[in-house]
Amino acid sequence: MRKDFLIVVITSPGFWDGEADCLEELLYAGVEKLHIRKQGDAKETLLKRLAPDWSSRLVLHGGKEVMEMAMRYGVPQVHGHWRAPWEMTNTLTAGSAQPIGLSASVHSWDEVGQITPGRLEYVFLSPLFDSISKPGYMAGAGLLKRPKGVTPCKLIGLGGIGQHTIGQVIDHGWDGAAVLGYIWEKPELAVERFKTLKAIVEGHGG
């Protein structure tokens, strides 16, 4: 059983009726990290609904422009480009008693190697498998097999992860998996599909 394996859910880019209800159901079902990747007013619309009860599990996508929003709603983490956090760390604690954690996205093991240890909560490395949400976006060669040795932060696999591939992510020693297409290609099954992944992780050896 991999009790320490993290399943991250990323919202779909667009906004749809009933989405806030669905996201809250996912949080009730046990999602520990919900990444809110939205444009414009949709981001704050979801925060107004979810932050009062679930702020500790939320992560905002963006850069400096979302720092103030994160502090205002008590969101403890922001996710951006892997190079951006070095600039953001100078301003993220302004007016805040609690530092905001940072995570980022990378697309190669070389980029992972350039990250300063201790700066990030974790990174998304993608695509591990052929993307579900982006047809034609193929798996990156050599990404799935995690190199031996110490890494600068936790590694979360992203890209094409679903019930038939998450076991491979666990077997290769990753710290977690981020899911998007598998969850949102059928929104009416989102909670059921998350529970399926959670059961696979809980029942997996390791």
Short mmCIF file of C-alpha atoms in Angstrom, two decimals:
data_model
loop_
_atom_site.label_atom_id
_atom_site.label_comp_id
_atom_site.label_asym_id
_atom_site.label_seq_id
_atom_site.Cartn_x
_atom_site.Cartn_y
_atom_site.Cartn_z
CA MET A 1 0.00 0.00 0.00
CA ARG A 2 1.33 3.47 -0.92
CA LYS A 3 -0.22 5.70 1.73
CA ASP A 4 2.20 8.48 0.79
CA PHE A 5 1.29 8.49 -2.92
CA LEU A 6 -0.46 11.74 -3.84
CA ILE A 7 -3.25 11.95 -6.41
CA VAL A 8 -3.52 15.53 -7.68
CA VAL A 9 -6.61 16.64 -9.61
CA ILE A 10 -6.28 19.54 -12.07
CA THR A 11 -9.42 21.41 -13.14
CA SER A 12 -10.33 21.64 -16.80
CA PRO A 13 -9.42 25.03 -18.36
CA GLY A 14 -13.01 26.01 -19.16
CA PHE A 15 -15.90 26.62 -16.77
CA TRP A 16 -19.12 24.61 -16.88
CA ASP A 17 -22.42 24.54 -14.99
CA GLY A 18 -22.22 22.38 -11.91
CA GLU A 19 -18.42 22.41 -11.81
CA ALA A 20 -18.17 23.85 -8.29
CA ASP A 21 -20.51 21.14 -6.97
CA CYS A 22 -18.44 18.46 -8.68
CA LEU A 23 -15.17 19.83 -7.30
CA GLU A 24 -16.60 19.89 -3.81
CA GLU A 25 -17.69 16.27 -4.20
CA LEU A 26 -14.14 15.39 -5.25
CA LEU A 27 -12.76 17.10 -2.16
CA TYR A 28 -15.22 15.21 0.03
CA ALA A 29 -14.08 12.01 -1.71
CA GLY A 30 -10.51 12.63 -0.58
CA VAL A 31 -8.68 14.79 -3.12
CA GLU A 32 -5.73 16.21 -1.17
CA LYS A 33 -4.52 18.67 -3.81
CA LEU A 34 -6.92 20.38 -6.22
CA HIS A 35 -5.14 22.56 -8.77
CA ILE A 36 -7.35 25.40 -9.99
CA ARG A 37 -6.23 26.20 -13.53
CA LYS A 38 -8.64 28.84 -14.78
CA GLN A 39 -8.58 32.14 -16.63
CA GLY A 40 -10.12 35.43 -15.54
CA ASP A 41 -13.12 35.53 -13.23
CA ALA A 42 -13.62 31.75 -13.23
CA LYS A 43 -10.72 31.33 -10.82
CA GLU A 44 -12.20 33.66 -8.22
CA THR A 45 -15.70 32.28 -8.73
CA LEU A 46 -14.47 28.85 -7.66
CA LEU A 47 -12.45 30.27 -4.78
CA LYS A 48 -15.48 32.04 -3.33
CA ARG A 49 -17.28 28.70 -3.26
CA LEU A 50 -14.48 26.36 -2.21
CA ALA A 51 -12.01 28.36 -0.13
CA PRO A 52 -14.11 28.77 3.04
CA ASP A 53 -14.03 25.01 3.70
CA TRP A 54 -11.22 23.69 1.52
CA SER A 55 -8.51 26.35 1.20
CA SER A 56 -5.78 24.10 2.62
CA ARG A 57 -6.21 21.65 -0.28
CA LEU A 58 -6.30 24.21 -3.09
CA VAL A 59 -3.48 25.27 -5.41
CA LEU A 60 -3.75 28.27 -7.75
CA HIS A 61 -2.15 28.25 -11.20
CA GLY A 62 -0.46 31.46 -12.28
CA GLY A 63 2.40 33.75 -11.35
CA LYS A 64 2.73 36.94 -9.36
CA GLU A 65 -0.79 37.92 -10.37
CA VAL A 66 -2.32 35.17 -8.20
CA MET A 67 -0.18 35.72 -5.10
CA GLU A 68 -2.46 38.38 -3.65
CA MET A 69 -5.49 36.21 -4.43
CA ALA A 70 -3.88 33.22 -2.73
CA MET A 71 -3.18 35.22 0.42
CA ARG A 72 -6.67 36.73 0.42
CA TYR A 73 -8.39 33.34 0.26
CA GLY A 74 -5.92 31.46 2.46
CA VAL A 75 -4.67 29.25 -0.36
CA PRO A 76 -1.26 27.87 0.69
CA GLN A 77 0.28 27.06 -2.70
CA VAL A 78 0.77 28.54 -6.19
CA HIS A 79 1.79 26.59 -9.30
CA GLY A 80 3.69 28.16 -12.19
CA HIS A 81 6.57 27.77 -14.63
CA TRP A 82 9.60 26.12 -13.06
CA ARG A 83 11.83 29.18 -13.56
CA ALA A 84 9.29 31.68 -12.18
CA PRO A 85 9.45 30.77 -8.46
CA TRP A 86 12.91 32.30 -8.05
CA GLU A 87 11.40 35.73 -8.76
CA MET A 88 8.18 35.13 -6.85
CA THR A 89 9.89 34.15 -3.59
CA ASN A 90 10.95 37.78 -3.07
CA THR A 91 7.39 39.04 -2.88
CA LEU A 92 5.21 36.12 -1.86
CA THR A 93 5.41 36.78 1.89
CA ALA A 94 4.62 40.50 1.70
CA GLY A 95 1.80 41.14 4.15
CA SER A 96 1.49 37.45 4.95
CA ALA A 97 2.50 35.68 8.13
CA GLN A 98 2.63 32.34 6.34
CA PRO A 99 4.86 31.72 3.29
CA ILE A 100 3.10 30.43 0.20
CA GLY A 101 4.38 27.12 -1.11
CA LEU A 102 5.38 26.79 -4.74
CA SER A 103 5.14 24.02 -7.30
CA ALA A 104 5.92 24.00 -11.01
CA SER A 105 5.77 22.09 -14.28
CA VAL A 106 8.78 20.65 -16.13
CA HIS A 107 9.13 18.50 -19.23
CA SER A 108 12.53 16.84 -18.94
CA TRP A 109 14.86 15.27 -16.40
CA ASP A 110 17.38 17.95 -17.30
CA GLU A 111 14.98 20.63 -16.04
CA VAL A 112 14.44 18.65 -12.84
CA GLY A 113 18.19 18.69 -12.30
CA GLN A 114 18.30 22.49 -12.54
CA ILE A 115 15.83 23.04 -9.69
CA THR A 116 17.30 24.32 -6.44
CA PRO A 117 16.60 21.80 -3.63
CA GLY A 118 14.05 22.97 -1.09
CA ARG A 119 12.42 25.65 -3.28
CA LEU A 120 9.41 23.67 -4.51
CA GLU A 121 6.78 21.48 -2.86
CA TYR A 122 6.80 19.27 -5.95
CA VAL A 123 7.02 19.36 -9.74
CA PHE A 124 4.80 17.95 -12.45
CA LEU A 125 6.89 16.09 -15.02
CA SER A 126 5.08 15.38 -18.28
CA PRO A 127 3.99 13.76 -20.46
CA LEU A 128 4.55 10.28 -18.99
CA PHE A 129 1.98 8.71 -21.34
CA ASP A 130 0.06 9.84 -24.41
CA SER A 131 -2.18 12.69 -23.30
CA ILE A 132 -5.91 12.11 -22.84
CA SER A 133 -6.89 15.80 -22.86
CA LYS A 134 -4.54 16.77 -25.73
CA PRO A 135 -4.86 14.29 -28.62
CA GLY A 136 -1.55 13.95 -30.44
CA TYR A 137 0.53 15.02 -27.44
CA MET A 138 2.68 11.92 -27.13
CA ALA A 139 4.56 10.44 -24.18
CA GLY A 140 8.04 11.81 -23.58
CA ALA A 141 10.76 9.27 -24.25
CA GLY A 142 12.44 8.09 -21.07
CA LEU A 143 10.32 10.12 -18.67
CA LEU A 144 8.52 7.30 -16.87
CA LYS A 145 11.66 5.61 -15.53
CA ARG A 146 12.77 7.64 -12.54
CA PRO A 147 16.57 7.97 -12.29
CA LYS A 148 18.30 6.74 -9.17
CA GLY A 149 19.52 9.28 -6.67
CA VAL A 150 18.20 12.25 -4.74
CA THR A 151 15.82 14.67 -6.46
CA PRO A 152 15.35 18.35 -5.47
CA CYS A 153 11.67 17.89 -4.57
CA LYS A 154 8.79 15.45 -4.84
CA LEU A 155 8.02 14.22 -8.36
CA ILE A 156 4.43 14.08 -9.60
CA GLY A 157 3.81 12.39 -12.95
CA LEU A 158 1.40 13.99 -15.42
CA GLY A 159 0.06 13.08 -18.84
CA GLY A 160 -2.20 10.22 -19.86
CA ILE A 161 -2.60 8.88 -16.33
CA GLY A 162 -5.73 6.86 -15.63
CA GLN A 163 -6.79 3.54 -14.18
CA HIS A 164 -4.68 1.55 -16.66
CA THR A 165 -1.46 3.53 -16.20
CA ILE A 166 -1.33 4.74 -12.60
CA GLY A 167 0.07 1.39 -11.45
CA GLN A 168 3.15 1.93 -13.61
CA VAL A 169 3.69 5.34 -12.01
CA ILE A 170 3.61 3.74 -8.57
CA ASP A 171 5.92 0.91 -9.64
CA HIS A 172 8.53 3.37 -10.90
CA GLY A 173 8.74 5.09 -7.53
CA TRP A 174 7.00 8.37 -8.24
CA ASP A 175 5.67 10.44 -5.34
CA GLY A 176 2.30 10.97 -6.97
CA ALA A 177 0.24 11.40 -10.11
CA ALA A 178 -1.69 14.37 -11.49
CA VAL A 179 -4.84 13.67 -13.47
CA LEU A 180 -6.83 15.86 -15.83
CA GLY A 181 -8.12 14.17 -19.00
CA TYR A 182 -9.09 10.91 -17.31
CA ILE A 183 -11.24 12.79 -14.79
CA TRP A 184 -12.79 15.41 -17.07
CA GLU A 185 -13.41 13.59 -20.35
CA LYS A 186 -16.65 12.47 -18.65
CA PRO A 187 -17.44 14.98 -15.88
CA GLU A 188 -20.44 12.97 -14.71
CA LEU A 189 -18.02 10.17 -13.79
CA ALA A 190 -15.36 12.41 -12.21
CA VAL A 191 -15.92 11.37 -8.60
CA GLU A 192 -16.29 7.70 -9.50
CA ARG A 193 -13.07 7.79 -11.50
CA PHE A 194 -11.16 9.47 -8.70
CA LYS A 195 -12.37 6.80 -6.29
CA THR A 196 -11.18 4.15 -8.76
CA LEU A 197 -7.69 5.66 -8.80
CA LYS A 198 -7.67 5.99 -5.02
CA ALA A 199 -8.61 2.32 -4.64
CA ILE A 200 -5.84 1.27 -7.03
CA VAL A 201 -3.26 3.24 -5.05
CA GLU A 202 -4.50 1.90 -1.71
CA GLY A 203 -4.44 -1.67 -2.99
CA HIS A 204 -1.08 -1.45 -4.72
CA GLY A 205 1.97 -3.12 -3.25
CA GLY A 206 5.04 -1.10 -2.45
#
